[in-house]
Coordinates of N, CA and C in Angstrom, one line a residue:
M115 N 7.2 9.4 -10.4 CA 6.3 10.3 -9.6 C 6.6 9.6 -8.9
D116 N 6.6 10.5 -7.3 CA 6.6 10.3 -6.0 C 5.4 11.1 -5.7
I117 N 4.8 10.4 -4.4 CA 4.2 10.5 -3.0 C 4.3 10.5 -1.9
K118 N 3.6 11.1 -1.1 CA 3.6 11.3 0.2 C 2.7 10.2 1.2
I119 N 3.3 9.4 1.6 CA 2.0 9.2 2.9 C 2.4 9.4 4.5
I120 N 1.2 9.6 5.2 CA 1.1 10.5 6.5 C 0.2 9.5 7.3
V121 N 0.6 9.7 7.9 CA 0.0 8.8 9.5 C 0.6 9.0 10.4
S122 N -0.3 9.9 11.1 CA 0.0 10.3 12.6 C 0.9 11.1 12.6
D123 N 2.0 11.2 13.5 CA 3.5 12.0 12.9 C 4.5 11.1 12.0
I124 N 4.2 10.7 11.3 CA 5.0 9.2 10.0 C 4.7 10.2 8.6
A125 N 5.7 10.5 7.7 CA 5.6 11.0 6.5 C 6.9 10.2 5.6
L126 N 5.9 9.3 4.9 CA 7.0 8.6 4.1 C 6.9 8.9 2.9
N127 N 8.1 9.0 1.9 CA 7.7 9.0 0.6 C 8.0 7.8 -0.3
C128 N 7.1 7.3 -1.4 CA 6.9 6.2 -2.1 C 7.0 6.9 -3.4
R129 N 7.8 5.6 -4.4 CA 8.2 5.7 -5.6 C 7.1 4.9 -6.5
L130 N 6.3 5.7 -7.2 CA 5.6 4.6 -8.2 C 6.0 4.1 -9.1
R131 N 5.5 3.0 -9.5 CA 6.0 2.8 -11.0 C 4.9 3.0 -11.5
K132 N 6.1 2.9 -13.6 CA 4.8 3.1 -14.0 C 3.8 1.8 -15.3
N133 N 2.9 1.8 -13.9 CA 1.8 0.9 -14.5 C 0.7 1.2 -14.4
K134 N -0.6 0.9 -15.1 CA -1.9 0.9 -14.8 C -2.4 0.9 -14.0
T135 N -2.0 0.7 -12.4 CA -2.7 1.0 -11.6 C -1.9 1.9 -11.1
A136 N -0.9 2.2 -11.3 CA -0.1 3.5 -10.2 C -1.4 5.0 -11.2
N137 N -1.5 4.5 -12.7 CA -1.8 5.7 -12.9 C -3.1 6.0 -12.6
E138 N -4.1 4.6 -12.2 CA -5.3 5.1 -11.7 C -5.4 5.3 -10.2
I139 N -4.5 5.6 -9.5 CA -4.5 5.7 -8.2 C -4.0 7.3 -8.1
I140 N -3.1 7.5 -8.8 CA -2.6 9.3 -9.0 C -3.7 9.8 -9.4
K141 N -4.8 9.3 -10.5 CA -5.9 10.1 -10.2 C -6.8 10.6 -9.3
L142 N -6.8 9.9 -8.3 CA -7.6 9.9 -7.1 C -6.9 10.6 -5.6
L143 N -5.5 11.4 -6.1 CA -4.9 11.9 -4.9 C -4.8 13.3 -5.0
P144 N -5.7 14.3 -3.7 CA -4.9 13.6 -2.5 C -6.5 12.8 -2.0
L145 N -5.5 11.4 -0.8 CA -6.6 10.1 -0.9 C -6.6 10.6 0.8
K146 N -7.7 10.4 1.4 CA -7.9 10.8 3.0 C -8.8 9.7 3.3
S147 N -8.4 8.3 4.3 CA -9.4 7.5 4.7 C -8.9 7.2 6.1
S148 N -9.7 6.1 6.7 CA -9.1 5.1 7.9 C -8.8 4.2 7.8
V149 N -7.7 4.1 8.2 CA -6.4 2.0 8.1 C -7.1 1.1 8.7
N150 N -6.9 0.2 7.9 CA -7.4 -1.4 8.8 C -6.0 -2.0 9.2
T151 N -5.8 -2.7 9.6 CA -4.8 -3.0 9.9 C -4.9 -4.9 10.2
W152 N -3.7 -5.8 9.2 CA -4.2 -7.0 9.0 C -2.6 -7.2 9.6
G153 N -2.0 -7.6 10.6 CA -0.6 -7.6 10.6 C 0.3 -6.8 10.4
D154 N 1.5 -7.1 10.2 CA 2.0 -5.8 9.6 C 1.8 -5.5 8.0
E155 N 0.4 -4.8 8.0 CA -0.4 -4.3 6.5 C -1.2 -3.6 6.9
I156 N -0.8 -2.4 6.5 CA -2.0 -1.1 6.4 C -3.0 -1.2 5.2
Y157 N -4.3 -1.3 5.1 CA -5.5 -1.3 3.8 C -6.1 -0.6 4.0
F158 N -6.6 0.2 3.1 CA -8.1 0.8 3.1 C -8.8 0.9 2.0
G159 N -9.9 1.1 1.9 CA -10.8 0.7 0.2 C -10.2 2.0 -0.5
I160 N -10.4 2.4 -1.3 CA -10.8 3.4 -2.5 C -11.4 3.0 -3.5
P161 N -12.1 4.0 -4.3 CA -12.7 3.9 -5.2 C -12.4 3.8 -6.5
V162 N -11.7 2.5 -6.5 CA -10.6 2.1 -7.9 C -11.2 0.7 -8.4
T163 N -11.4 0.5 -9.7 CA -12.0 -0.7 -9.7 C -10.6 -1.4 -10.9
A164 N -10.0 -2.2 -10.4 CA -8.7 -2.7 -11.3 C -8.7 -4.3 -11.2
I165 N -8.6 -5.0 -12.7 CA -8.8 -6.0 -12.8 C -7.1 -6.9 -11.8
E166 N -6.9 -7.6 -11.8 CA -5.6 -8.3 -11.1 C -4.5 -8.5 -12.7
H167 N -3.5 -8.0 -12.3 CA -2.6 -7.7 -13.5 C -1.9 -9.0 -13.5
S168 N -1.1 -9.4 -14.9 CA -1.0 -10.6 -15.3 C 0.5 -11.1 -14.1
G169 N 1.3 -10.1 -14.2 CA 2.4 -10.0 -13.0 C 1.7 -10.1 -11.7
A170 N 0.4 -9.9 -11.3 CA 0.1 -10.0 -9.8 C 0.5 -11.0 -8.8
S171 N 0.9 -11.0 -7.6 CA 1.4 -11.9 -6.9 C 1.0 -11.8 -5.3
D172 N 0.5 -13.4 -4.3 CA 0.4 -12.4 -2.7 C 1.7 -12.3 -2.5
L173 N 2.9 -12.9 -3.1 CA 4.2 -12.6 -2.2 C 4.8 -11.1 -2.5
V174 N 4.7 -10.4 -1.4 CA 5.2 -9.1 -2.2 C 6.5 -8.7 -0.8
S175 N 7.3 -7.7 -1.2 CA 8.7 -7.2 -0.4 C 8.3 -6.4 0.4
S176 N 8.3 -6.1 1.9 CA 8.5 -5.0 2.9 C 8.7 -3.7 2.0
G177 N 7.9 -3.0 2.7 CA 7.8 -1.5 1.3 C 7.0 -1.3 0.5
D178 N 6.7 -2.4 -0.2 CA 5.9 -2.6 -1.4 C 4.4 -1.9 -0.8
I179 N 4.0 -1.0 -2.0 CA 2.6 -0.7 -1.8 C 1.9 -1.4 -2.9
A180 N 0.3 -1.5 -3.0 CA -0.4 -2.4 -3.6 C -1.6 -2.4 -3.6
F181 N -2.5 -2.5 -4.8 CA -4.1 -2.6 -5.0 C -3.8 -4.3 -5.0
W182 N -5.4 -4.2 -3.9 CA -5.7 -5.8 -3.7 C -7.3 -5.6 -4.1
P183 N -7.4 -6.4 -5.3 CA -8.8 -6.0 -6.4 C -9.9 -6.3 -6.0
P184 N -9.6 -7.7 -5.2 CA -11.2 -8.2 -4.4 C -11.6 -7.4 -3.3
G185 N -10.8 -6.3 -3.2 CA -11.5 -5.8 -1.6 C -11.0 -4.2 -2.4
N186 N -10.5 -4.0 -4.0 CA -10.8 -2.5 -4.0 C -10.0 -1.7 -2.8
A187 N -8.9 -2.3 -2.4 CA -7.9 -1.6 -1.3 C -6.6 -1.5 -1.8
F188 N -5.8 -0.2 -1.3 CA -4.8 0.3 -1.0 C -4.0 -0.3 0.1
C189 N -3.3 -1.0 -0.2 CA -1.7 -1.8 0.8 C -0.8 -1.0 1.0
I190 N -0.3 -0.8 1.9 CA 0.9 -0.9 2.5 C 2.0 -1.9 3.3
F191 N 2.5 -2.7 3.0 CA 3.1 -3.7 3.6 C 4.5 -3.7 4.0
F192 N 4.3 -3.8 5.2 CA 5.5 -3.7 6.4 C 6.4 -4.4 7.0
G193 N 5.8 -5.9 6.8 CA 6.2 -7.1 7.4 C 5.0 -8.2 7.1
R194 N 5.4 -9.3 8.4 CA 4.6 -10.4 8.0 C 3.5 -9.9 8.5
T195 N 2.2 -11.1 7.3 CA 0.8 -11.0 7.9 C 0.3 -12.2 8.3
P196 N -1.1 -12.5 9.0 CA -1.3 -13.6 9.1 C -1.2 -14.4 7.4
A197 N -1.0 -14.2 6.5 CA -1.0 -15.1 5.7 C 0.8 -15.7 5.2
S198 N 1.5 -14.9 6.0 CA 2.7 -15.3 5.8 C 3.7 -16.3 6.3
T199 N 4.7 -17.3 5.2 CA 4.7 -18.1 5.9 C 6.2 -18.4 6.5
D200 N 6.9 -17.2 6.1 CA 8.1 -17.2 6.8 C 8.3 -15.7 6.9
D201 N 9.1 -14.8 7.6 CA 9.4 -13.4 7.7 C 9.4 -12.3 6.4
E202 N 8.4 -12.7 5.2 CA 7.9 -12.2 3.9 C 6.9 -11.7 4.2
P203 N 6.2 -10.7 3.8 CA 4.6 -10.4 3.9 C 4.4 -10.9 2.6
R204 N 2.7 -11.3 2.8 CA 2.2 -11.9 1.7 C 0.8 -11.5 2.2
A205 N -0.1 -11.1 1.0 CA -1.2 -10.5 1.0 C -2.4 -11.7 1.2
A206 N -3.3 -11.3 1.6 CA -4.5 -12.7 1.3 C -4.9 -12.7 0.1
S207 N -4.6 -12.6 -1.1 CA -4.6 -12.8 -2.5 C -3.5 -12.0 -3.5
A208 N -3.3 -12.2 -4.6 CA -2.7 -11.4 -5.2 C -3.2 -9.9 -5.1
V209 N -1.9 -9.2 -5.3 CA -2.2 -7.9 -5.2 C -1.0 -7.3 -6.4
N210 N -1.5 -6.2 -7.2 CA -1.0 -5.5 -8.0 C 0.3 -4.0 -7.4
V211 N 1.0 -4.5 -7.2 CA 2.2 -3.6 -6.7 C 2.6 -2.5 -7.8
F212 N 2.0 -1.1 -7.0 CA 2.2 -0.1 -8.2 C 3.2 0.6 -7.5
G213 N 4.1 0.6 -6.1 CA 5.1 1.2 -5.7 C 5.7 0.8 -4.8
H214 N 7.1 1.6 -4.5 CA 7.4 1.2 -3.2 C 7.8 2.1 -2.2
I215 N 8.1 2.3 -1.0 CA 8.5 3.1 -0.1 C 10.1 3.4 0.1
S216 N 10.4 4.5 0.0 CA 11.6 5.3 0.1 C 12.0 5.7 1.6
G217 N 12.1 4.5 2.6 CA 12.4 5.2 3.7 C 12.2 3.8 4.8
D218 N 12.3 4.2 6.3 CA 11.6 2.7 6.7 C 10.2 2.6 7.1
E219 N 9.7 1.7 6.6 CA 8.7 1.3 6.6 C 8.2 0.7 7.7
K220 N 9.2 0.5 8.7 CA 8.6 -0.2 9.6 C 7.8 0.6 10.7
L221 N 8.4 1.9 10.7 CA 7.5 3.0 11.4 C 6.1 2.8 11.4
F222 N 5.4 2.1 10.3 CA 4.4 2.2 10.5 C 3.7 1.1 11.6
R223 N 4.5 0.5 11.9 CA 4.3 -0.8 12.7 C 3.2 -0.6 14.5
G224 N 2.9 1.2 14.4 CA 2.8 1.6 15.8 C 1.2 2.2 15.3
V225 N 1.1 2.0 14.0 CA -0.1 2.9 13.5 C -1.7 1.9 14.0
S226 N -2.7 2.0 14.7 CA -3.7 1.6 15.0 C -4.6 1.6 14.0
G227 N -5.7 0.7 13.9 CA -6.5 0.6 12.9 C -7.9 1.8 13.4
G228 N -8.5 2.4 12.4 CA -8.9 3.8 12.7 C -8.5 4.8 12.3
T229 N -6.8 4.8 12.9 CA -5.8 5.8 12.2 C -6.3 7.0 10.8
E230 N -6.3 7.8 10.9 CA -6.3 8.6 9.8 C -5.3 8.6 9.0
I231 N -5.1 8.4 7.3 CA -4.0 8.2 6.5 C -4.6 9.2 5.6
N232 N -3.1 10.0 5.0 CA -3.3 10.8 3.9 C -2.3 10.5 2.6
I233 N -2.4 10.5 1.3 CA -2.1 10.1 0.2 C -2.0 11.4 -0.2
V234 N -0.7 11.8 -0.5 CA -0.7 13.2 -1.6 C 0.2 12.7 -2.6
V235 N 0.3 13.9 -3.6 CA 1.2 14.1 -4.7 C 2.9 14.6 -3.8
K236 N 3.5 14.3 -3.8 CA 4.9 14.9 -3.0 C 5.5 16.0 -3.6
G237 N 5.5 16.8 -3.3 CA 5.7 18.4 -3.8 C 6.4 19.4 -3.3

């Protein structure tokens, strides 16, 4: 399944994985929130409580979207974060990756905290 992430004048498609976290996220769509930023990461709280998957990791790829269990947060990674030790994005702690952006995720670099985000089923 594909979803669309819309922030300001940026609209990017994302391909979801077939996993338990993606299934929980799909049930919430459409989603609307205000973003927080942490380096080159956008995140916001969502009403999901999920356990950390066995494959969860704090090391992610640019363009990954993930769920951060300790903060019940939807996360979009597009570059270095304060936890990074090199050029790769790194979450604050292990996340469940459930999708990847199909496009130039670096467009999110201009997004400020407090900006509205919309997540919808691509249609």
